[in-house]
Amino acid sequence: MDTGHFFDFVIRRIKRKVCDLISFCDFLHNKISPKSVLIVELNECHAELLPSYSYYFRKLGFNVEIVAAPKYKGFLPELFANKIYHFTVTGAKNIFKLNKINRYKFIIFTSYVLYHKSPDKKRKISKVFEHFKMNKTLKVKTGIVVHDLGDIDNNLEGCLGIIVLSKILSENTGEDLSAINPCYFKDNAPKDKNKITTFVTVGRLEDKRKNSRLLFDTVKKLAKSGVNNFRIMAAGDNTKDNIPSDLRQFILPLGRLDFNSLYKVLEAADFFLPLLDPDFNEHLRYIQSGTSGSFQLIRGFLLPPLVHNFFGEKYGFNYDNSILYKNNEDFLDALKTAINMENAEYLTMQNNILSNRTEIQDNSICALMKLLNKHH
């Protein structure tokens, strides 16, 4: 490690320590209201669950407090929370040693797997109960969100329940899993289609997440055919170096955005591009053991997706609320269909997504209520 990187490392570490200390003092002085729940996200990812989960708890009449990683200070959107603390894993462990933690009615960890070294320092990834040693009374009111079915283990026994993000995952096992889908981000309604059709994709353009080659090749064909009244916003960890030089007029890399900036991009878009491909083995996990945040954003911002029907049909997307394509060769026609779509048809499609979203949110709130009632 050179001197510059070492200096940056030391500064970041000091900032995290200071953040832990300030939040610990804040926690000590805070009066926890009756019927309060603590939602905990200690990873520097997965914070997209926080808007929905805090919203669902507020709908059920709870006061919400949140623990999030220091990185999210200033990055989170407006949340339905009475209090937000920013802790590292080490800092959060300290508040769990206090009797005060027992005043919460429930605790929800929104990630079971932590991208944090195991206590013995032998593994770069660990799990919640390796760090948070809970007595039976506390554990029985602690729910855990599992992002991949393969992460379920015996240490989850005795907790309030295991939460998954999609009904598909709860149906994939014979276990008693609670499907609580995080597709609420903010209040919104159907809007008119842009004159220049705007597509959006969220996440790094790399094979394990998206078929970016399909996107690039198809946009080239589209441009060659004379179609140019469209643009594609690529939010996430992308730079112009990720985009072929001859496509940069159509595909705009936005880099990593804070939540409010991302929301503005999504609100300004017309259609969503998940870019999932059943021929990519890495993508199969999105129907076998995990899910994609793209599906939550599609519903949360009423953005009809252009999606391969292998994934679309399993997630409740159909020809009434989406543009489905049966193979990669049809992706070009799907883009043309979106670009040429009339506003009336577009509004109908959004309204169909809205109906589906309302049903999913209602089911998620019911699943959460059922989970919490297990404690009584």
Coordinates of N, CA and C in Angstrom, one line a residue, residues 85-292:
Y85 N -29.4 6.1 13.0 CA -28.0 6.0 13.5 C -27.1 5.4 12.4
H86 N -25.9 5.8 12.5 CA -24.9 5.3 11.5 C -23.8 4.6 12.2
F87 N -23.8 3.2 12.1 CA -22.8 2.4 12.8 C -22.0 1.5 11.9
T88 N -20.8 1.2 12.2 CA -20.1 0.1 11.6 C -20.6 -1.2 12.4
V89 N -20.2 -2.4 11.9 CA -20.6 -3.6 12.6 C -20.1 -3.6 14.0
T90 N -18.8 -3.1 14.2 CA -18.2 -3.1 15.5 C -19.0 -2.1 16.4
G91 N -19.4 -0.9 15.9 CA -20.1 0.0 16.7 C -21.5 -0.5 17.0
A92 N -22.2 -1.1 16.1 CA -23.5 -1.7 16.4 C -23.5 -2.7 17.4
K93 N -22.4 -3.5 17.5 CA -22.3 -4.6 18.5 C -22.4 -4.0 19.9
N94 N -21.8 -2.8 20.1 CA -21.8 -2.1 21.4 C -23.2 -1.8 21.9
I95 N -24.1 -1.4 21.0 CA -25.5 -1.0 21.5 C -26.3 -2.3 21.8
F96 N -25.9 -3.4 21.2 CA -26.6 -4.7 21.5 C -26.1 -5.3 22.8
K97 N -25.1 -4.7 23.4 CA -24.7 -5.1 24.7 C -25.4 -4.4 25.8
L98 N -26.2 -3.4 25.5 CA -26.9 -2.6 26.4 C -28.3 -3.1 26.7
N99 N -28.7 -3.0 27.9 CA -30.1 -3.5 28.2 C -31.2 -2.7 27.5
K100 N -30.8 -1.5 27.1 CA -31.7 -0.6 26.4 C -32.2 -1.3 25.1
I101 N -31.4 -2.1 24.5 CA -31.8 -2.7 23.2 C -33.1 -3.6 23.3
N102 N -33.4 -4.0 24.6 CA -34.6 -4.8 24.8 C -35.8 -4.0 24.8
R103 N -35.7 -2.7 24.8 CA -36.9 -1.9 24.8 C -37.6 -1.9 23.4
Y104 N -36.9 -2.3 22.4 CA -37.6 -2.4 21.0 C -38.5 -3.6 21.0
K105 N -39.7 -3.3 20.4 CA -40.7 -4.4 20.3 C -40.2 -5.5 19.3
F106 N -39.5 -5.0 18.2 CA -38.9 -6.0 17.3 C -37.6 -5.4 16.7
I107 N -36.8 -6.3 16.2 CA -35.6 -5.9 15.5 C -35.5 -6.6 14.2
I108 N -35.2 -5.9 13.1 CA -35.1 -6.6 11.8 C -33.7 -6.3 11.2
F109 N -33.0 -7.3 10.9 CA -31.7 -7.2 10.2 C -32.1 -7.4 8.7
T110 N -31.8 -6.4 7.9 CA -32.2 -6.5 6.5 C -31.1 -7.2 5.6
S111 N -30.0 -7.7 6.3 CA -29.1 -8.5 5.6 C -28.5 -9.6 6.6
Y112 N -28.7 -10.8 6.3 CA -28.1 -11.9 7.2 C -26.6 -12.0 7.0
V113 N -26.2 -12.0 5.7 CA -24.8 -12.0 5.4 C -24.2 -10.6 5.5
L114 N -23.1 -10.5 6.2 CA -22.4 -9.2 6.3 C -21.1 -9.2 5.6
Y115 N -20.8 -8.2 4.8 CA -19.5 -8.1 4.1 C -18.5 -7.5 5.0
H116 N -18.3 -8.3 6.1 CA -17.4 -7.9 7.2 C -16.7 -9.1 7.7
K117 N -15.4 -8.9 8.1 CA -14.6 -10.1 8.5 C -15.3 -10.8 9.6
S118 N -15.2 -12.2 9.6 CA -15.6 -13.0 10.7 C -14.9 -12.6 12.0
P119 N -15.5 -12.9 13.2 CA -14.8 -12.5 14.4 C -13.3 -13.1 14.5
D120 N -13.1 -14.3 13.9 CA -11.7 -14.8 14.0 C -10.8 -14.3 12.9
K121 N -11.4 -13.4 12.0 CA -10.6 -12.7 11.0 C -10.2 -13.6 9.8
K122 N -10.7 -14.9 9.8 CA -10.3 -15.8 8.8 C -11.2 -15.7 7.5
R123 N -12.3 -15.1 7.6 CA -13.2 -15.0 6.4 C -13.6 -13.5 6.2
K124 N -13.7 -13.1 5.0 CA -14.0 -11.7 4.6 C -15.5 -11.5 4.7
I125 N -16.3 -12.6 4.7 CA -17.8 -12.5 4.8 C -18.2 -13.2 6.1
S126 N -19.2 -12.7 6.7 CA -19.7 -13.3 8.0 C -21.2 -13.2 8.0
K127 N -21.8 -13.7 9.1 CA -23.2 -13.6 9.3 C -23.6 -12.9 10.6
V128 N -24.8 -12.5 10.7 CA -25.3 -11.6 11.8 C -25.0 -12.3 13.1
F129 N -25.4 -13.5 13.3 CA -25.3 -14.1 14.7 C -23.9 -14.5 15.1
E130 N -22.9 -14.3 14.2 CA -21.5 -14.5 14.6 C -21.1 -13.3 15.4
H131 N -21.6 -12.1 15.1 CA -21.2 -10.9 15.8 C -22.2 -10.5 16.9
F132 N -23.5 -10.8 16.7 CA -24.5 -10.3 17.6 C -25.0 -11.5 18.5
K133 N -24.4 -11.7 19.6 CA -24.8 -12.8 20.5 C -26.1 -12.3 21.3
M134 N -27.2 -13.0 21.0 CA -28.4 -12.6 21.6 C -28.9 -13.7 22.6
N135 N -29.5 -13.2 23.7 CA -30.2 -14.2 24.5 C -31.5 -14.6 23.9
K136 N -32.2 -15.6 24.4 CA -33.4 -16.1 23.8 C -34.5 -15.1 23.7
T137 N -34.6 -14.2 24.7 CA -35.7 -13.2 24.7 C -35.5 -12.2 23.5
L138 N -34.3 -11.8 23.3 CA -34.1 -10.9 22.2 C -34.1 -11.5 20.8
K139 N -33.6 -12.7 20.7 CA -33.5 -13.4 19.4 C -34.9 -13.7 18.9
V140 N -35.8 -14.0 19.8 CA -37.2 -14.4 19.4 C -38.0 -13.3 18.8
K141 N -37.5 -12.0 19.0 CA -38.2 -10.9 18.4 C -37.3 -10.2 17.4
T142 N -36.3 -11.0 16.9 CA -35.4 -10.5 15.8 C -35.7 -11.2 14.5
G143 N -36.1 -10.5 13.5 CA -36.3 -11.1 12.2 C -35.1 -10.9 11.3
I144 N -34.9 -11.8 10.4 CA -33.7 -11.8 9.5 C -34.1 -11.8 8.1
V145 N -33.6 -10.9 7.2 CA -33.8 -11.0 5.8 C -32.6 -11.7 5.2
V146 N -33.0 -12.8 4.4 CA -32.0 -13.6 3.7 C -32.1 -13.3 2.2
H147 N -31.0 -12.8 1.6 CA -31.0 -12.4 0.2 C -30.7 -13.6 -0.8
D148 N -30.3 -14.7 -0.2 CA -30.1 -15.9 -1.0 C -30.4 -17.1 -0.2
L149 N -31.3 -18.0 -0.7 CA -31.7 -19.2 0.0 C -30.6 -20.0 0.5
G150 N -29.4 -20.0 -0.2 CA -28.3 -20.8 0.2 C -27.6 -20.3 1.5
D151 N -28.0 -19.1 2.0 CA -27.4 -18.6 3.2 C -28.1 -19.0 4.5
I152 N -29.3 -19.7 4.3 CA -30.1 -20.2 5.5 C -29.3 -21.2 6.2
D153 N -29.1 -21.1 7.5 CA -28.4 -22.1 8.3 C -29.1 -22.3 9.7
N154 N -28.5 -23.2 10.5 CA -29.2 -23.5 11.7 C -29.1 -22.4 12.8
N155 N -28.2 -21.4 12.6 CA -28.2 -20.3 13.5 C -29.4 -19.4 13.5
L156 N -30.2 -19.6 12.5 CA -31.4 -18.8 12.4 C -32.6 -19.4 13.2
E157 N -32.4 -20.6 13.7 CA -33.4 -21.2 14.6 C -33.5 -20.4 15.9
G158 N -34.8 -20.2 16.3 CA -35.0 -19.4 17.5 C -35.2 -17.9 17.2
C159 N -35.0 -17.5 16.0 CA -35.3 -16.0 15.7 C -36.8 -15.9 15.3
L160 N -37.2 -14.6 15.2 CA -38.6 -14.4 14.9 C -39.1 -15.0 13.7
G161 N -38.2 -15.0 12.6 CA -38.6 -15.6 11.4 C -37.6 -15.2 10.3
I162 N -37.6 -15.9 9.2 CA -36.8 -15.7 8.0 C -37.6 -15.0 7.0
I163 N -37.1 -13.9 6.5 CA -37.8 -13.0 5.5 C -37.0 -13.1 4.2
V164 N -37.8 -13.3 3.1 CA -37.3 -13.2 1.8 C -38.0 -12.1 1.0
L165 N -37.4 -11.7 -0.1 CA -37.8 -10.5 -0.8 C -38.8 -10.8 -1.9
S166 N -39.1 -12.1 -2.2 CA -40.0 -12.4 -3.3 C -40.8 -13.6 -3.0
K167 N -42.0 -13.6 -3.4 CA -42.9 -14.7 -3.2 C -42.4 -16.0 -3.9
I168 N -41.7 -15.8 -5.0 CA -41.1 -17.0 -5.7 C -40.1 -17.7 -4.7
L169 N -39.4 -17.0 -3.9 CA -38.4 -17.7 -3.0 C -39.1 -18.4 -1.9
S170 N -40.2 -17.9 -1.4 CA -40.9 -18.5 -0.4 C -41.6 -19.8 -0.9
E171 N -41.9 -19.8 -2.2 CA -42.5 -21.0 -2.8 C -41.5 -22.0 -3.2
N172 N -40.2 -21.6 -3.3 CA -39.1 -22.5 -3.8 C -38.7 -23.5 -2.7
T173 N -39.1 -23.2 -1.4 CA -38.7 -24.1 -0.3 C -40.0 -24.6 0.4
G174 N -39.8 -25.6 1.2 CA -40.9 -26.0 2.0 C -40.9 -25.4 3.3
E175 N -40.0 -24.4 3.5 CA -39.8 -23.8 4.8 C -40.8 -22.6 5.0
D176 N -41.0 -22.3 6.3 CA -41.9 -21.2 6.6 C -41.2 -19.9 6.5
L177 N -41.2 -19.3 5.3 CA -40.5 -18.0 5.0 C -41.6 -16.9 4.8
S178 N -41.2 -15.7 5.2 CA -42.1 -14.6 5.0 C -41.7 -13.8 3.8
A179 N -42.6 -13.6 2.8 CA -42.2 -12.9 1.6 C -42.7 -11.4 1.8
I180 N -41.7 -10.5 2.0 CA -42.0 -9.1 2.3 C -41.2 -8.3 1.2
N181 N -41.9 -7.9 0.2 CA -41.3 -7.4 -1.0 C -41.1 -5.9 -0.9
P182 N -39.9 -5.4 -1.1 CA -39.6 -4.0 -0.8 C -39.8 -3.1 -2.1
C183 N -41.0 -3.0 -2.5 CA -41.3 -2.2 -3.8 C -41.9 -0.8 -3.5
Y184 N -41.8 -0.3 -2.3 CA -42.2 1.0 -2.0 C -41.0 1.9 -1.9
F185 N -41.0 3.0 -2.6 CA -39.9 4.0 -2.4 C -40.4 5.4 -2.1
K186 N -41.4 5.8 -2.8 CA -42.0 7.1 -2.5 C -43.4 7.1 -3.2
D187 N -44.2 8.0 -2.8 CA -45.5 8.1 -3.5 C -45.4 8.6 -4.9
N188 N -46.0 8.0 -5.8 CA -46.0 8.4 -7.2 C -47.2 7.9 -8.0
A189 N -47.3 8.3 -9.2 CA -48.5 8.0 -10.0 C -48.1 7.9 -11.5
P190 N -48.9 7.3 -12.3 CA -48.6 7.2 -13.8 C -48.3 8.6 -14.4
K191 N -47.4 8.7 -15.3 CA -47.1 9.9 -15.9 C -47.0 9.8 -17.4
D192 N -47.1 10.9 -18.2 CA -47.0 10.8 -19.6 C -45.6 10.4 -20.1
K193 N -45.6 9.8 -21.3 CA -44.3 9.3 -21.9 C -43.6 10.5 -22.5
N194 N -42.2 10.4 -22.3 CA -41.4 11.4 -22.9 C -41.4 11.4 -24.4
K195 N -41.2 12.6 -25.1 CA -41.1 12.6 -26.5 C -39.8 11.8 -27.0
I196 N -38.7 12.0 -26.3 CA -37.5 11.1 -26.6 C -37.6 10.0 -25.5
T197 N -37.9 8.8 -26.0 CA -38.1 7.7 -25.1 C -36.8 7.4 -24.3
T198 N -37.0 7.4 -22.9 CA -35.9 7.3 -22.0 C -36.0 5.9 -21.3
F199 N -34.9 5.1 -21.5 CA -34.8 3.8 -20.8 C -33.8 4.0 -19.7
V200 N -33.9 3.2 -18.6 CA -33.0 3.2 -17.5 C -32.6 1.8 -17.2
T201 N -31.3 1.6 -16.8 CA -30.9 0.4 -16.2 C -30.1 0.7 -15.0
V202 N -30.2 -0.1 -14.0 CA -29.5 0.2 -12.7 C -28.6 -0.9 -12.3
G203 N -27.3 -0.6 -12.0 CA -26.4 -1.6 -11.7 C -25.2 -1.7 -12.7
R204 N -24.2 -2.3 -12.3 CA -23.0 -2.4 -13.1 C -23.2 -3.2 -14.4
L205 N -22.8 -2.7 -15.5 CA -22.9 -3.4 -16.8 C -21.8 -4.5 -16.9
E206 N -22.1 -5.6 -16.2 CA -21.1 -6.7 -16.2 C -21.9 -8.0 -16.3
D207 N -21.2 -9.1 -16.9 CA -21.9 -10.3 -17.2 C -22.7 -10.9 -16.1
K208 N -22.1 -10.9 -14.9 CA -22.8 -11.6 -13.8 C -24.1 -10.9 -13.3
R209 N -24.3 -9.7 -13.8 CA -25.6 -9.0 -13.5 C -26.4 -8.7 -14.7
K210 N -25.8 -8.4 -15.8 CA -26.6 -8.0 -17.0 C -25.9 -8.5 -18.3
N211 N -26.7 -8.7 -19.3 CA -26.1 -9.0 -20.7 C -25.8 -7.7 -21.4
S212 N -24.7 -7.0 -21.0 CA -24.4 -5.7 -21.6 C -24.1 -5.8 -23.1
R213 N -23.5 -6.9 -23.5 CA -23.2 -7.1 -24.9 C -24.5 -7.1 -25.8
L214 N -25.6 -7.7 -25.3 CA -26.8 -7.6 -26.0 C -27.3 -6.2 -26.1
L215 N -27.1 -5.4 -25.0 CA -27.5 -4.0 -25.1 C -26.7 -3.2 -26.1
F216 N -25.4 -3.4 -26.1 CA -24.5 -2.6 -27.0 C -24.8 -3.0 -28.5
D217 N -24.9 -4.3 -28.7 CA -25.1 -4.8 -30.1 C -26.4 -4.3 -30.6
T218 N -27.5 -4.4 -29.8 CA -28.8 -4.0 -30.2 C -28.9 -2.5 -30.5
V219 N -28.3 -1.7 -29.6 CA -28.4 -0.2 -29.8 C -27.6 0.2 -31.1
K220 N -26.6 -0.5 -31.4 CA -25.9 -0.3 -32.7 C -26.8 -0.6 -33.9
K221 N -27.5 -1.7 -33.8 CA -28.5 -2.0 -34.9 C -29.6 -0.9 -35.0
L222 N -30.0 -0.5 -33.8 CA -31.1 0.5 -33.8 C -30.6 1.8 -34.4
A223 N -29.4 2.2 -34.0 CA -28.9 3.5 -34.6 C -28.6 3.4 -36.1
K224 N -28.1 2.2 -36.5 CA -27.9 2.0 -38.0 C -29.2 2.0 -38.8
S225 N -30.3 1.6 -38.2 CA -31.6 1.6 -38.9 C -32.2 3.0 -38.9
G226 N -31.5 4.0 -38.3 CA -32.0 5.4 -38.4 C -32.8 5.8 -37.2
V227 N -33.0 4.9 -36.2 CA -33.8 5.3 -35.0 C -32.8 6.0 -34.0
N228 N -33.2 7.2 -33.7 CA -32.3 7.9 -32.7 C -33.0 8.7 -31.7
N229 N -34.4 8.6 -31.6 CA -35.2 9.3 -30.7 C -35.3 8.6 -29.3
F230 N -34.2 8.2 -28.8 CA -34.2 7.5 -27.5 C -32.9 7.8 -26.8
R231 N -32.9 7.5 -25.5 CA -31.6 7.5 -24.7 C -31.7 6.5 -23.6
I232 N -30.6 6.0 -23.1 CA -30.5 5.0 -22.1 C -29.6 5.5 -20.9
M233 N -30.2 5.7 -19.8 CA -29.5 6.1 -18.6 C -29.0 4.9 -17.8
A234 N -27.7 4.8 -17.6 CA -27.1 3.7 -16.9 C -26.6 4.1 -15.6
A235 N -27.5 3.9 -14.6 CA -27.2 4.3 -13.2 C -26.4 3.2 -12.6
G236 N -25.5 3.5 -11.6 CA -24.7 2.4 -11.0 C -23.2 2.7 -11.2
D237 N -22.5 1.7 -10.9 CA -21.0 1.8 -11.0 C -20.5 1.7 -12.4
N238 N -20.9 2.6 -13.2 CA -20.5 2.6 -14.7 C -19.9 4.0 -15.0
T239 N -18.9 3.9 -15.9 CA -18.2 5.2 -16.4 C -18.3 5.1 -17.9
K240 N -17.9 6.2 -18.6 CA -18.0 6.2 -20.0 C -17.0 5.1 -20.6
D241 N -16.0 4.7 -19.8 CA -15.1 3.6 -20.3 C -15.8 2.3 -20.5
N242 N -16.9 2.1 -19.8 CA -17.7 0.9 -19.9 C -18.6 0.9 -21.2
I243 N -18.7 2.1 -21.8 CA -19.6 2.2 -23.0 C -18.8 2.4 -24.2
P244 N -19.1 1.6 -25.3 CA -18.4 1.7 -26.6 C -18.5 3.2 -27.0
S245 N -17.4 3.7 -27.6 CA -17.3 5.1 -27.9 C -18.4 5.6 -28.9
D246 N -18.8 4.7 -29.8 CA -19.8 5.0 -30.8 C -21.2 5.0 -30.3
L247 N -21.4 4.6 -29.0 CA -22.7 4.5 -28.4 C -22.9 5.5 -27.3
R248 N -21.9 6.4 -27.1 CA -22.0 7.3 -25.9 C -23.1 8.4 -26.1
Q249 N -23.5 8.6 -27.3 CA -24.6 9.6 -27.6 C -25.9 9.0 -27.2
F250 N -26.0 7.7 -27.1 CA -27.3 7.1 -26.7 C -27.3 6.5 -25.3
I251 N -26.1 6.0 -24.8 CA -26.1 5.4 -23.5 C -25.2 6.3 -22.6
L252 N -25.9 6.8 -21.5 CA -25.2 7.8 -20.7 C -24.9 7.2 -19.3
P253 N -23.7 6.9 -19.0 CA -23.3 6.4 -17.6 C -23.4 7.5 -16.6
L254 N -24.1 7.2 -15.5 CA -24.4 8.2 -14.5 C -23.5 8.0 -13.2
G255 N -22.9 6.8 -13.1 CA -22.1 6.5 -11.9 C -23.0 6.2 -10.7
R256 N -22.4 6.1 -9.6 CA -23.1 5.8 -8.4 C -23.8 7.0 -7.9
L257 N -25.1 6.9 -7.6 CA -25.9 8.0 -7.1 C -26.4 7.9 -5.7
D258 N -26.6 9.0 -5.0 CA -27.4 8.8 -3.8 C -28.8 8.5 -4.1
F259 N -29.6 8.1 -3.1 CA -30.9 7.7 -3.4 C -31.8 8.8 -4.0
N260 N -31.7 10.0 -3.5 CA -32.6 11.0 -4.0 C -32.3 11.3 -5.5
S261 N -31.0 11.3 -5.9 CA -30.6 11.5 -7.3 C -31.1 10.3 -8.1
L262 N -30.9 9.1 -7.6 CA -31.4 8.0 -8.4 C -32.9 8.0 -8.6
Y263 N -33.6 8.5 -7.5 CA -35.1 8.6 -7.7 C -35.5 9.6 -8.8
K264 N -34.7 10.7 -8.9 CA -35.0 11.6 -9.9 C -34.8 11.0 -11.3
V265 N -33.8 10.2 -11.5 CA -33.5 9.6 -12.8 C -34.6 8.6 -13.1
L266 N -35.1 7.8 -12.1 CA -36.1 6.8 -12.3 C -37.5 7.5 -12.6
E267 N -37.7 8.6 -12.0 CA -39.0 9.4 -12.2 C -39.0 10.0 -13.6
A268 N -37.8 10.3 -14.1 CA -37.8 10.9 -15.5 C -37.8 9.9 -16.6
A269 N -37.6 8.6 -16.3 CA -37.5 7.5 -17.3 C -38.9 7.0 -17.7
D270 N -38.9 6.3 -18.8 CA -40.1 5.7 -19.3 C -40.2 4.2 -19.1
F271 N -39.0 3.5 -19.4 CA -39.0 2.1 -19.4 C -37.7 1.6 -18.7
F272 N -37.8 0.4 -18.2 CA -36.7 -0.2 -17.4 C -36.1 -1.4 -18.2
L273 N -34.7 -1.5 -18.2 CA -34.0 -2.6 -18.8 C -33.3 -3.5 -17.8
P274 N -33.9 -4.6 -17.4 CA -33.2 -5.5 -16.5 C -32.0 -6.2 -17.1
L275 N -32.1 -6.5 -18.4 CA -31.0 -7.1 -19.2 C -30.6 -8.5 -18.6
L276 N -31.6 -9.2 -18.1 CA -31.3 -10.6 -17.6 C -31.5 -11.6 -18.8
D277 N -30.6 -12.6 -18.8 CA -30.5 -13.6 -19.9 C -30.5 -15.0 -19.3
P278 N -31.4 -15.9 -19.6 CA -31.4 -17.2 -19.1 C -30.2 -18.1 -19.5
D279 N -29.5 -17.6 -20.6 CA -28.3 -18.3 -21.0 C -27.1 -18.0 -20.2
F280 N -27.2 -17.0 -19.3 CA -26.1 -16.7 -18.4 C -26.4 -17.4 -17.0
N281 N -25.6 -18.4 -16.7 CA -25.8 -19.2 -15.4 C -25.9 -18.3 -14.2
E282 N -25.1 -17.2 -14.2 CA -25.2 -16.3 -13.0 C -26.5 -15.6 -12.8
H283 N -27.3 -15.5 -13.9 CA -28.6 -14.8 -13.8 C -29.7 -15.8 -13.3
L284 N -29.5 -17.1 -13.4 CA -30.5 -18.0 -12.9 C -30.8 -17.9 -11.4
R285 N -29.8 -17.4 -10.7 CA -30.0 -17.2 -9.2 C -31.2 -16.3 -8.9
Y286 N -31.6 -15.4 -9.9 CA -32.7 -14.5 -9.7 C -34.0 -15.1 -9.7
I287 N -34.1 -16.4 -10.0 CA -35.4 -17.1 -9.9 C -35.2 -18.4 -9.0
Q288 N -34.0 -18.8 -8.7 CA -33.7 -20.0 -8.0 C -33.5 -19.7 -6.5
S289 N -32.6 -18.8 -6.2 CA -32.3 -18.6 -4.8 C -32.3 -17.1 -4.3
G290 N -32.4 -16.2 -5.3 CA -32.4 -14.8 -4.9 C -33.3 -14.0 -5.8
T291 N -33.2 -12.7 -5.7 CA -34.1 -11.8 -6.6 C -33.2 -10.6 -7.0
S292 N -33.8 -9.9 -7.9 CA -33.1 -8.7 -8.4 C -33.8 -7.4 -8.0

